[in-house]
CSV table of C-alpha atoms in Angstrom, one decimal:
chain,number,residue,atom,x,y,z
A,23,MET,CA,86.0,146.3,-66.0
A,24,LEU,CA,82.7,146.9,-64.2
A,25,LEU,CA,79.8,144.8,-62.7
A,26,THR,CA,76.8,146.3,-60.9
A,27,ILE,CA,74.3,144.5,-58.7
A,28,SER,CA,71.0,146.3,-57.9
A,29,THR,CA,68.0,145.5,-55.8
A,30,THR,CA,64.8,147.2,-54.7
A,31,GLY,CA,63.0,147.3,-51.3
A,32,ASN,CA,60.7,149.2,-49.0
A,33,ALA,CA,60.6,150.5,-45.5
A,34,ALA,CA,60.1,147.1,-44.0
A,35,ASN,CA,62.8,145.4,-46.1
A,36,PRO,CA,65.1,148.2,-47.2
A,37,ALA,CA,67.1,147.8,-50.4
A,38,THR,CA,70.2,148.9,-48.4
A,39,ASP,CA,70.2,145.4,-46.8
A,40,LEU,CA,72.3,144.6,-49.8
A,41,GLY,CA,75.2,146.2,-48.0
A,42,PHE,CA,74.8,143.7,-45.1
A,43,LEU,CA,74.6,140.7,-47.5
A,44,LEU,CA,77.8,141.9,-49.4
A,45,HIS,CA,79.5,142.8,-46.1
A,46,LYS,CA,80.3,146.2,-47.6
A,47,HIS,CA,78.8,149.4,-46.1
A,48,PRO,CA,77.0,151.6,-48.7
A,49,ALA,CA,78.5,154.8,-47.2
A,50,ASN,CA,82.0,153.7,-47.8
A,51,ALA,CA,84.1,153.3,-51.0
A,52,GLN,CA,86.6,150.5,-50.4
A,53,ALA,CA,89.6,149.2,-52.4
A,54,PHE,CA,91.0,145.7,-52.3
A,55,SER,CA,94.4,144.6,-53.7
A,56,THR,CA,94.4,141.6,-56.1
A,57,ALA,CA,97.1,139.8,-57.9
A,58,HIS,CA,96.5,141.8,-61.1
A,59,GLY,CA,95.4,145.2,-59.8
A,60,THR,CA,92.9,146.9,-57.5
A,61,ALA,CA,89.2,146.0,-57.0
A,62,HIS,CA,87.0,149.0,-55.9
A,63,VAL,CA,83.5,148.6,-54.3
A,64,PHE,CA,81.2,151.5,-54.1
A,65,TYR,CA,77.5,152.3,-54.2
A,66,PRO,CA,76.2,154.7,-56.9
A,67,GLU,CA,72.8,154.7,-55.2
A,68,ALA,CA,71.6,153.5,-51.8
A,69,ASP,CA,68.3,154.2,-50.2
A,70,ASP,CA,65.3,152.1,-48.9
A,71,GLU,CA,63.8,151.8,-52.4
A,72,ARG,CA,66.8,151.1,-54.5
A,73,CYS,CA,70.4,150.1,-53.9
A,74,THR,CA,73.2,149.4,-56.3
A,75,ALA,CA,76.6,148.0,-55.5
A,76,ALA,CA,79.4,148.3,-58.1
A,77,LEU,CA,82.6,146.3,-58.4
A,78,LEU,CA,85.2,148.0,-60.5
A,79,LEU,CA,88.3,146.1,-61.3
A,80,GLU,CA,91.3,148.3,-62.2
A,81,VAL,CA,93.8,145.9,-63.8
A,82,ASP,CA,97.5,146.7,-63.8
A,83,PRO,CA,98.7,145.7,-67.3
A,84,VAL,CA,102.3,145.2,-66.1
A,85,ALA,CA,101.2,142.8,-63.4
A,86,LEU,CA,99.0,141.0,-65.9
A,87,ALA,CA,101.9,140.6,-68.3
A,88,ARG,CA,104.2,139.4,-65.6
A,89,ARG,CA,101.8,137.0,-63.9
A,90,GLY,CA,99.5,136.0,-66.7
A,91,ARG,CA,100.3,133.1,-69.1
A,92,GLY,CA,99.3,135.2,-72.1
A,93,LYS,CA,99.4,132.3,-74.4
A,94,GLY,CA,98.5,128.7,-74.8
A,95,ARG,CA,95.3,126.8,-74.3
A,96,GLY,CA,93.1,128.5,-71.8
A,97,GLY,CA,95.3,131.7,-71.8
A,98,ALA,CA,94.4,135.1,-73.0
A,99,PRO,CA,93.2,135.3,-76.6
A,100,ASP,CA,95.2,136.8,-79.5
A,101,ALA,CA,98.4,135.4,-77.9
A,102,ALA,CA,100.8,136.8,-80.5
A,103,LEU,CA,100.1,140.4,-79.2
A,104,ALA,CA,98.7,139.5,-75.8
A,105,GLN,CA,101.2,141.5,-73.8
A,106,TYR,CA,100.7,144.6,-75.9
A,107,VAL,CA,97.1,144.7,-77.3
A,108,ASN,CA,94.4,142.8,-75.5
A,109,ASP,CA,91.0,143.2,-73.8
A,110,ARG,CA,91.9,141.8,-70.4
A,111,PRO,CA,91.7,145.1,-68.4
A,112,TYR,CA,88.4,146.1,-69.9
A,113,ALA,CA,86.1,143.1,-70.5
A,114,ALA,CA,84.6,140.7,-67.9
A,115,SER,CA,86.7,137.6,-67.6
A,116,SER,CA,88.2,135.2,-65.1
A,117,LEU,CA,90.0,138.2,-63.7
A,118,LEU,CA,86.6,139.7,-62.7
A,119,ALA,CA,85.4,136.3,-61.4
A,120,VAL,CA,88.4,135.9,-59.1
A,121,ALA,CA,87.9,139.5,-57.8
A,122,LEU,CA,84.3,138.7,-57.2
A,123,SER,CA,85.2,135.7,-55.2
A,124,ASN,CA,87.9,137.5,-53.2
A,125,VAL,CA,85.9,140.7,-52.4
A,126,PHE,CA,82.5,139.0,-51.8
A,127,SER,CA,83.6,135.6,-50.4
A,128,SER,CA,81.1,135.6,-47.5
A,129,ALA,CA,78.3,136.6,-49.8
A,130,LEU,CA,79.2,133.8,-52.2
A,131,ARG,CA,78.9,131.3,-49.3
A,132,GLY,CA,75.5,132.8,-48.3
A,133,VAL,CA,76.8,133.9,-44.9
A,134,CYS,CA,75.4,137.0,-43.2
A,135,LYS,CA,75.3,137.1,-39.4
A,136,ALA,CA,73.6,140.6,-39.3
A,137,ARG,CA,70.7,139.6,-41.6
A,138,PRO,CA,70.6,135.8,-41.8
A,139,GLU,CA,66.9,135.7,-42.8
A,140,ARG,CA,67.7,138.1,-45.8
A,141,ALA,CA,70.5,135.9,-46.9
A,142,GLU,CA,68.0,133.0,-47.3
A,143,GLN,CA,65.5,135.1,-49.2
A,144,ALA,CA,65.1,135.6,-52.9
A,145,LEU,CA,65.7,139.2,-53.8
A,146,PRO,CA,64.6,141.2,-56.9
A,147,LEU,CA,68.1,141.5,-58.5
A,148,ARG,CA,69.4,143.3,-61.6
A,149,VAL,CA,73.0,142.6,-62.7
A,150,GLU,CA,74.7,144.6,-65.4
A,151,VAL,CA,78.0,143.9,-67.2
A,152,PRO,CA,78.7,146.5,-69.9
A,153,ALA,CA,81.4,144.5,-71.7
A,154,LEU,CA,81.3,140.7,-71.6
A,155,PRO,CA,83.3,138.5,-74.1
A,156,ALA,CA,80.8,135.9,-75.3
A,157,ARG,CA,82.2,133.2,-77.5
A,158,GLY,CA,79.0,131.8,-78.8
A,159,GLY,CA,77.2,135.2,-78.9
A,160,ALA,CA,74.0,136.3,-77.3
A,161,ASP,CA,72.2,133.0,-78.0
A,162,LEU,CA,74.7,131.2,-75.8
A,163,VAL,CA,74.4,133.8,-73.1
A,164,ARG,CA,70.7,133.1,-73.0
A,165,LYS,CA,71.2,129.3,-73.0
A,166,LEU,CA,73.4,129.6,-69.9
A,167,PHE,CA,71.5,132.1,-67.8
A,168,GLU,CA,67.8,131.5,-68.6
A,169,PRO,CA,67.6,128.0,-67.2
A,170,LEU,CA,68.7,129.5,-63.9
A,171,GLY,CA,65.7,131.8,-63.6
A,172,TRP,CA,67.1,135.0,-65.1
A,173,ALA,CA,65.5,137.2,-67.7
A,174,VAL,CA,68.3,137.9,-70.1
A,175,GLU,CA,69.1,140.9,-72.2
A,176,ALA,CA,72.2,140.4,-74.2
A,177,THR,CA,72.9,143.2,-76.7
A,178,ALA,CA,75.7,142.7,-79.2
A,179,VAL,CA,78.3,145.4,-79.2
A,180,PRO,CA,79.2,146.6,-82.7
A,181,LEU,CA,82.8,146.6,-83.8
A,182,ASP,CA,82.5,150.2,-84.7
A,183,GLU,CA,79.3,152.2,-84.6
A,184,ARG,CA,80.6,154.4,-87.4
A,185,PHE,CA,81.0,151.4,-89.7
A,186,PRO,CA,77.9,149.2,-89.2
A,187,GLU,CA,78.9,147.1,-92.2
A,188,TRP,CA,81.7,145.6,-90.1
A,189,GLY,CA,79.2,143.8,-88.0
A,190,ASP,CA,79.2,142.9,-84.3
A,191,SER,CA,82.1,142.2,-82.1
A,192,ARG,CA,82.3,139.1,-79.8
A,193,TYR,CA,81.2,141.3,-76.8
A,194,VAL,CA,77.8,141.8,-75.4
A,195,ARG,CA,76.2,144.2,-72.9
A,196,LEU,CA,74.6,141.9,-70.4
A,197,VAL,CA,71.6,142.7,-68.2
A,198,LEU,CA,70.1,140.0,-65.9
A,199,GLU,CA,66.9,140.3,-63.9
A,200,GLY,CA,65.3,137.9,-61.6
A,201,GLU,CA,64.3,136.9,-58.1
A,202,LEU,CA,67.1,134.8,-56.6
A,203,ARG,CA,69.2,134.5,-53.5
A,204,LEU,CA,72.2,136.8,-53.7
A,205,ALA,CA,74.6,133.9,-53.0
A,206,HIS,CA,73.1,132.0,-56.0
A,207,ALA,CA,73.4,135.0,-58.3
A,208,LEU,CA,77.1,135.5,-57.4
A,209,ARG,CA,77.8,131.8,-58.0
A,210,HIS,CA,76.2,131.9,-61.4
A,211,LEU,CA,78.4,134.9,-62.3
A,212,TYR,CA,81.6,133.4,-60.8
A,213,VAL,CA,81.3,130.3,-63.0
A,214,LEU,CA,79.6,131.6,-66.2
A,215,LEU,CA,81.7,134.8,-66.8
A,216,PRO,CA,84.9,132.9,-67.6
A,217,VAL,CA,82.8,130.2,-69.4
A,218,LEU,CA,81.5,132.8,-71.8
A,219,ASP,CA,84.9,134.3,-72.3
A,220,ASP,CA,86.3,130.8,-72.8
A,221,ALA,CA,89.7,131.7,-71.5
A,222,LYS,CA,91.4,131.9,-68.1
A,223,HIS,CA,94.3,134.0,-67.0
A,224,TYR,CA,95.8,131.3,-64.8
A,225,TRP,CA,96.8,127.6,-65.1
A,226,VAL,CA,93.8,125.3,-64.5
A,227,SER,CA,94.8,122.6,-62.0
A,228,SER,CA,92.9,119.9,-60.2
A,229,ASP,CA,91.7,122.2,-57.4
A,230,GLU,CA,89.5,124.0,-60.1
A,231,VAL,CA,87.2,121.0,-60.0
A,232,ASP,CA,86.4,121.6,-56.3
A,233,LYS,CA,85.9,125.3,-57.0
A,234,LEU,CA,83.5,124.6,-59.8
A,235,LEU,CA,81.5,122.1,-57.9
A,236,ARG,CA,81.2,124.3,-54.8
A,237,ALA,CA,80.0,127.3,-56.9
A,238,GLY,CA,77.8,125.0,-59.0
A,239,ASP,CA,76.2,123.3,-56.0
A,240,GLY,CA,72.4,123.2,-56.5
A,241,TRP,CA,72.3,124.3,-60.1
A,242,LEU,CA,75.0,122.8,-62.3
A,243,ALA,CA,74.1,119.1,-62.0
A,244,GLY,CA,70.8,119.8,-63.7
A,245,HIS,CA,71.8,122.5,-66.2
A,246,PRO,CA,71.1,121.6,-69.9
A,247,GLU,CA,74.4,123.1,-70.9
A,248,GLN,CA,76.4,121.2,-68.2
A,249,LYS,CA,79.0,119.7,-70.6
A,250,LEU,CA,79.8,123.0,-72.2
A,251,ILE,CA,80.1,124.8,-68.9
A,252,VAL,CA,82.3,122.1,-67.3
A,253,GLY,CA,84.5,121.8,-70.4
A,254,ARG,CA,85.1,125.5,-70.8
A,255,TYR,CA,85.5,126.3,-67.1
A,256,LEU,CA,88.2,123.6,-66.9
A,257,SER,CA,89.9,124.9,-70.1
A,258,ARG,CA,89.0,121.6,-71.9
A,259,ARG,CA,91.4,119.6,-69.8
A,260,TRP,CA,89.9,116.2,-70.5
A,261,SER,CA,90.9,114.4,-67.2
A,262,LEU,CA,89.6,117.2,-65.1
A,263,THR,CA,86.4,117.5,-67.1
A,264,ARG,CA,85.7,113.7,-66.8
A,265,GLN,CA,86.3,113.9,-63.0
A,266,ALA,CA,83.9,116.8,-62.6
A,267,MET,CA,81.2,115.2,-64.8
A,268,GLU,CA,81.4,112.0,-62.7
A,269,ARG,CA,81.0,113.9,-59.5
A,270,LEU,CA,78.1,115.9,-60.9
A,271,GLU,CA,76.3,112.7,-61.9
A,272,LEU,CA,76.7,111.4,-58.3
A,273,ALA,CA,75.2,114.6,-57.0
A,274,ARG,CA,72.3,114.3,-59.4
A,275,LEU,CA,71.6,110.7,-58.4
A,276,ALA,CA,71.9,111.6,-54.7
A,277,ASP,CA,69.4,114.4,-55.2
A,278,ALA,CA,67.0,112.2,-57.0
A,279,ASP,CA,67.2,109.6,-54.2
A,280,ASP,CA,67.0,112.3,-51.5
A,281,THR,CA,70.2,110.9,-49.9
A,282,ASP,CA,73.8,111.7,-49.3
A,283,VAL,CA,76.5,111.5,-52.0
A,284,ASP,CA,78.6,109.3,-49.7
A,285,GLU,CA,75.8,106.8,-49.5
A,286,ILE,CA,75.5,106.6,-53.3
A,287,ASP,CA,79.2,106.4,-53.8
A,288,ASN,CA,79.9,103.5,-51.3
A,289,ALA,CA,80.5,100.6,-53.7
A,290,VAL,CA,84.3,100.7,-53.2
A,291,ASP,CA,86.1,100.0,-49.9
A,292,GLU,CA,89.0,102.5,-50.1
A,293,GLU,CA,91.2,100.2,-48.0
A,294,SER,CA,90.7,97.3,-50.4
A,295,ASP,CA,90.1,99.1,-53.7
A,296,THR,CA,90.7,96.6,-56.5
A,297,GLU,CA,89.0,98.7,-59.3
A,298,GLU,CA,90.9,98.8,-62.5
A,299,ARG,CA,91.6,102.3,-63.5
A,300,PRO,CA,91.7,103.3,-67.2
A,301,VAL,CA,95.1,102.7,-68.8
A,302,PRO,CA,96.4,105.9,-70.5
A,303,LEU,CA,96.5,105.8,-74.3
A,304,ALA,CA,100.3,106.6,-74.2
A,305,VAL,CA,100.9,103.5,-72.1
A,306,ARG,CA,98.8,101.3,-74.4
A,307,ARG,CA,100.7,102.6,-77.4
A,308,ARG,CA,104.1,101.7,-75.8
A,309,GLU,CA,102.7,98.2,-74.9
A,310,ALA,CA,101.6,97.6,-78.5
A,311,ILE,CA,104.9,98.7,-79.9
A,312,LEU,CA,106.8,96.4,-77.4
A,313,ASP,CA,104.6,93.5,-78.4
A,314,ALA,CA,105.4,94.1,-82.1
A,315,LEU,CA,109.1,94.3,-81.4
A,316,ARG,CA,109.1,91.1,-79.4
A,317,GLY,CA,107.2,89.4,-82.1
A,318,SER,CA,109.7,90.5,-84.7
A,319,GLY,CA,112.6,89.0,-82.8
A,320,ALA,CA,114.5,92.3,-82.9
A,321,VAL,CA,117.4,92.9,-80.5
A,322,ARG,CA,118.9,96.1,-81.9
A,323,VAL,CA,116.2,98.9,-82.0
A,324,LEU,CA,116.0,102.5,-83.2
A,325,ASP,CA,113.5,104.9,-81.6
A,326,LEU,CA,113.2,107.5,-84.3
A,327,GLY,CA,111.8,110.8,-82.9
A,328,CYS,CA,112.4,109.6,-79.4
A,329,GLY,CA,111.3,112.9,-77.8
A,330,GLN,CA,111.8,112.7,-74.0
A,331,GLY,CA,112.8,109.0,-74.0
A,332,GLN,CA,109.6,107.3,-72.6
A,333,LEU,CA,109.8,104.4,-75.1
A,334,VAL,CA,113.6,104.1,-74.7
A,335,GLY,CA,113.1,103.7,-71.0
A,336,GLU,CA,110.6,100.8,-71.6
A,337,LEU,CA,113.0,99.2,-74.0
A,338,LEU,CA,115.8,99.3,-71.4
A,339,LYS,CA,113.7,97.3,-69.0
A,340,GLU,CA,113.8,94.3,-71.2
A,341,VAL,CA,117.2,92.5,-71.5
A,342,ARG,CA,116.3,91.0,-75.0
A,343,PHE,CA,117.0,94.5,-76.5
A,344,THR,CA,120.8,94.6,-76.5
A,345,GLU,CA,121.2,97.9,-78.3
A,346,ILE,CA,118.8,100.9,-78.2
A,347,VAL,CA,119.4,104.1,-80.1
A,348,GLY,CA,117.1,107.1,-79.5
A,349,VAL,CA,117.2,109.7,-82.3
A,350,ASP,CA,115.7,113.2,-82.2
A,351,VAL,CA,116.3,116.5,-84.0
A,352,SER,CA,115.8,118.5,-80.8
A,353,VAL,CA,118.8,118.8,-78.5
A,354,ARG,CA,116.6,120.0,-75.7
A,355,ALA,CA,114.4,116.8,-76.0
A,356,LEU,CA,117.6,114.7,-75.9
A,357,THR,CA,118.8,116.5,-72.8
A,358,VAL,CA,115.4,115.9,-71.1
A,359,ALA,CA,115.6,112.2,-72.1
A,360,SER,CA,119.1,111.9,-70.7
A,361,ARG,CA,117.9,113.2,-67.4
A,362,ARG,CA,114.8,111.1,-67.4
A,363,LEU,CA,116.7,107.9,-68.1
A,364,LYS,CA,119.5,108.9,-65.6
A,365,LEU,CA,122.1,107.9,-68.2
A,366,ASP,CA,124.9,109.4,-66.0
A,367,ARG,CA,124.0,107.0,-63.2
A,368,LEU,CA,123.6,103.8,-65.2
A,369,GLY,CA,126.0,100.9,-64.6
A,370,GLU,CA,128.6,100.1,-67.3
A,371,ARG,CA,126.6,97.2,-68.7
A,372,GLN,CA,123.3,99.2,-69.0
A,373,ALA,CA,125.0,102.3,-70.3
A,374,ALA,CA,126.6,100.2,-73.1
A,375,ARG,CA,123.0,99.3,-74.3
A,376,VAL,CA,121.7,102.8,-75.0
A,377,ARG,CA,122.7,105.9,-77.0
A,378,LEU,CA,120.9,109.1,-77.7
A,379,VAL,CA,121.9,110.9,-80.9
A,380,GLN,CA,120.8,114.0,-82.7
A,381,GLY,CA,119.6,113.5,-86.3
A,382,ALA,CA,117.0,114.7,-88.8
A,383,LEU,CA,114.8,111.9,-90.1
A,384,THR,CA,114.3,113.6,-93.4
A,385,TYR,CA,118.0,113.0,-94.3
A,386,THR,CA,119.7,109.6,-94.8
A,387,ASP,CA,122.1,108.8,-92.0
A,388,LYS,CA,124.7,106.0,-92.2
A,389,ARG,CA,124.5,105.6,-88.4
A,390,LEU,CA,121.0,104.2,-88.7
A,391,LYS,CA,121.9,101.3,-91.0
A,392,GLY,CA,122.0,97.7,-89.8
A,393,TYR,CA,119.4,97.6,-87.1
A,394,ASP,CA,116.7,95.0,-86.6
A,395,ALA,CA,113.8,97.4,-86.0
A,396,ALA,CA,112.9,101.0,-86.1
A,397,VAL,CA,110.0,102.8,-84.4
A,398,LEU,CA,108.2,105.9,-85.6
A,399,SER,CA,105.8,106.5,-82.7
A,400,GLU,CA,103.6,109.6,-83.2
A,401,VAL,CA,106.2,111.2,-85.5
A,402,ILE,CA,105.0,111.3,-89.1
A,403,GLU,CA,102.1,113.7,-88.3
A,404,HIS,CA,104.6,116.3,-87.2
A,405,LEU,CA,106.1,116.6,-90.7
A,406,ASP,CA,104.8,118.8,-93.5
A,407,LEU,CA,103.4,116.4,-96.1
A,408,PRO,CA,105.9,117.5,-98.8
A,409,ARG,CA,108.7,116.3,-96.4
A,410,LEU,CA,107.2,112.9,-95.8
A,411,PRO,CA,108.7,111.2,-98.9
A,412,ALA,CA,112.2,112.2,-97.6
A,413,LEU,CA,111.5,110.4,-94.3
A,414,GLU,CA,110.1,107.4,-96.2
A,415,TYR,CA,113.3,107.0,-98.2
A,416,ALA,CA,115.6,107.7,-95.2
A,417,VAL,CA,114.0,105.0,-93.1
A,418,PHE,CA,112.6,102.4,-95.5
A,419,GLY,CA,115.0,102.9,-98.4
A,420,SER,CA,118.4,103.8,-96.8
A,421,ALA,CA,118.4,102.6,-93.2
A,422,ARG,CA,116.1,99.6,-94.1
A,423,PRO,CA,115.6,97.8,-90.8
A,424,ARG,CA,113.9,94.4,-91.0
A,425,THR,CA,110.9,95.7,-89.1
A,426,VAL,CA,109.4,99.2,-88.9
A,427,VAL,CA,106.6,100.1,-86.5
A,428,VAL,CA,104.7,103.3,-87.2
A,429,THR,CA,101.9,104.8,-85.1
A,430,THR,CA,99.8,107.9,-85.8
A,431,PRO,CA,96.5,109.3,-84.5
A,432,ASN,CA,93.3,108.2,-86.2
A,433,VAL,CA,91.5,111.5,-87.0
A,434,GLU,CA,88.1,109.7,-87.2
A,435,TYR,CA,88.3,109.0,-83.4
A,436,ASN,CA,88.6,112.7,-82.6
A,437,VAL,CA,84.9,113.0,-82.3
A,438,ARG,CA,85.0,110.8,-79.2
A,439,TRP,CA,87.3,113.4,-77.3
A,440,GLU,CA,84.7,115.6,-75.6
A,441,SER,CA,87.4,118.1,-74.7
A,442,LEU,CA,88.7,118.5,-78.3
A,443,PRO,CA,86.9,121.2,-80.3
A,444,ALA,CA,85.4,120.1,-83.7
A,445,GLY,CA,87.9,120.5,-86.5
A,446,HIS,CA,91.0,120.7,-84.2
A,447,VAL,CA,93.9,118.3,-84.3
A,448,ARG,CA,95.1,116.6,-81.1
A,449,HIS,CA,98.4,118.6,-80.8
A,450,GLY,CA,99.2,122.1,-82.0
A,451,ASP,CA,102.2,120.9,-84.0
A,452,HIS,CA,100.4,118.2,-85.9
A,453,ARG,CA,100.5,119.1,-89.6
A,454,PHE,CA,97.9,116.5,-90.5
A,455,GLU,CA,96.0,113.6,-89.0
A,456,TRP,CA,94.8,110.7,-91.2
A,457,THR,CA,91.7,108.6,-91.4
A,458,ARG,CA,92.2,104.9,-91.4
A,459,ALA,CA,91.8,104.7,-95.1
A,460,GLU,CA,94.4,107.5,-95.7
A,461,PHE,CA,96.9,105.8,-93.4
A,462,ARG,CA,96.5,102.4,-95.0
A,463,ASP,CA,96.8,103.9,-98.5
A,464,TRP,CA,100.1,105.6,-97.5
A,465,ALA,CA,101.4,102.4,-95.8
A,466,GLU,CA,100.6,100.2,-98.8
A,467,ARG,CA,102.4,102.5,-101.1
A,468,VAL,CA,105.5,102.7,-98.9
A,469,ALA,CA,105.5,98.9,-98.4
A,470,ALA,CA,105.2,98.2,-102.2
A,471,ARG,CA,107.8,100.8,-103.1
A,472,HIS,CA,110.5,99.5,-100.6
A,473,GLY,CA,109.8,95.8,-100.4
A,474,TYR,CA,107.9,95.4,-97.2
A,475,ALA,CA,104.8,93.6,-96.2
A,476,VAL,CA,102.5,95.5,-93.8
A,477,ARG,CA,99.9,94.6,-91.2
A,478,TYR,CA,97.7,96.8,-89.0
A,479,VAL,CA,97.1,96.8,-85.3
A,480,PRO,CA,94.5,98.9,-83.5
A,481,VAL,CA,95.8,100.6,-80.3
A,482,GLY,CA,93.3,101.5,-77.6
A,483,GLU,CA,89.6,100.9,-77.7
A,484,ASP,CA,88.5,99.8,-81.2
A,485,ASP,CA,85.3,101.8,-81.6
A,486,PRO,CA,82.9,100.0,-84.0
A,487,GLU,CA,82.1,103.3,-85.8
A,488,VAL,CA,85.3,105.4,-85.8
A,489,GLY,CA,88.0,102.8,-85.1
A,490,PRO,CA,90.8,103.0,-82.5
A,491,PRO,CA,92.3,106.3,-81.2
A,492,THR,CA,95.7,105.3,-82.5
A,493,GLN,CA,96.5,103.3,-85.6
A,494,MET,CA,99.6,101.2,-85.9
A,495,ALA,CA,101.3,99.7,-89.0
A,496,VAL,CA,104.0,97.0,-88.7
A,497,PHE,CA,106.2,96.7,-91.8
A,498,THR,CA,108.4,93.6,-92.4
A,499,THR,CA,110.9,93.2,-95.2
A,500,THR,CA,110.1,90.8,-98.0
A,501,GLY,CA,113.4,91.0,-99.8
A,502,THR,CA,112.0,92.8,-102.9
A,503,THR,CA,112.0,96.5,-103.7
A,504,THR,CA,110.5,98.6,-106.5
A,505,ASP,CA,112.9,100.7,-108.6
A,506,THR,CA,112.2,104.3,-107.5
A,507,THR,CA,115.0,106.1,-109.3
A,508,THR,CA,112.6,107.6,-111.8
A,509,ASP,CA,110.1,108.7,-109.1
A,510,ALA,CA,110.2,112.5,-108.9
A,511,THR,CA,109.5,112.4,-105.2
A,512,ASN,CA,112.5,110.1,-104.5
A,513,ASP,CA,114.7,112.3,-106.6
A,514,THR,CA,114.2,114.8,-103.9
A,515,THR,CA,115.1,112.4,-101.2
A,516,ARG,CA,118.2,111.3,-103.0
A,517,THR,CA,119.3,114.9,-103.3
A,518,ASN,CA,118.8,115.2,-99.6
A,519,GLU,CA,120.9,112.1,-99.1
A,520,LYS,CA,123.8,113.6,-101.1
A,521,GLU,CA,123.5,116.9,-99.1
A,522,ALA,CA,123.6,115.0,-95.8
A,523,THR,CA,126.6,113.0,-96.9
A,524,ALA,CA,128.4,116.1,-98.0
A,525,VAL,CA,127.8,117.7,-94.6
């Protein structure tokens, strides 16, 4: 992948001063080793009137496959074939941004001992990137660069020039022109190249917030597309995005008051900090479940779909729960839960209170009968809808605990997650996410069919427009059931019961 930076000059201020600013001599071709290949710096032209520096990144595809994630959120696109067919060695991305930072680190900081006055001056610059992935197209390219003082030429690259009817690809040929300090230009590129690509070749951790704010100093706080830039740069990690946005707001306020950030952010004495931090939704969900179980008077509890055992651990802390059974279809999850709970180190009395068992919730299981309460926490949305009636019968019809607690995401609340793209569910394995009306309709039908009363509890902040992030239903037996033997759906579940019994 290639990036060129050009400037013009005269005898008094020669264009070749670009070599001093980049700390790379125009007469030399240099190579620098990177984690994924080799970065070459050379000058196709260099005289007093015009000078061009080129950064050519030659990616080693083997190193890329070994070191890169190649899949998952924030990883390379087209994950299924990423190790075999991808654009990473050829199109500008976070790989080029990292090479830019490594090779021109002093220039990024605006440091030039040989020509300090030139480092502070705005230069007539022209930047060219022949192949830039742009998720959002040429319009987004202009929205990102034009507010920074660039004249933007973003030309869409056709999928195949021989077949114009196929339309354009997601790549553009980018040309930027403007009078800016070189350090500012490099910082714009360092941040916005991976933002346009909307993918990173490495795991985004908390130190990426510091990198973003350093590179964005002086321009990001006031950028009209600030939210998009921050969200994409941090791979839509919500906690990091929120942290960065808070710090940018402080920088904006400090700049408006012509004061220091530390003077603005001095409301809290770090030695006596009593500020309440937001409680994670997962913690609130477990607290709501525990409140429902306490209110039901249950002492023997099933955690159906227990995963890695977080709720089982909370149940163990309360002596009122004398028997706790965690059930999951995944042996790996049960192994992790066992390690998390340190079952092998529990005393005899504690160990007698808890069991972890493998089981599929879409089949009836005699081991689950006779318990006071069962919990289905964030479970039903992981089932294909045609399999949901089988779970209903296995839990409400066969196991039939006195109390059943069900939690599931409220899809209406998803618009409040800034880091969640429109139309996406909260987890890649969710087969559906229900509105409040859809969840209540399902719960009422289940309750009527199997002889339960049901009440609803909001979990998390109950937004007046879209409701809470998590919706919870608490089912309690009434002693009456509806005959379901003629229901075609339950015929399927009874068949499943017979199959499970035979096994």
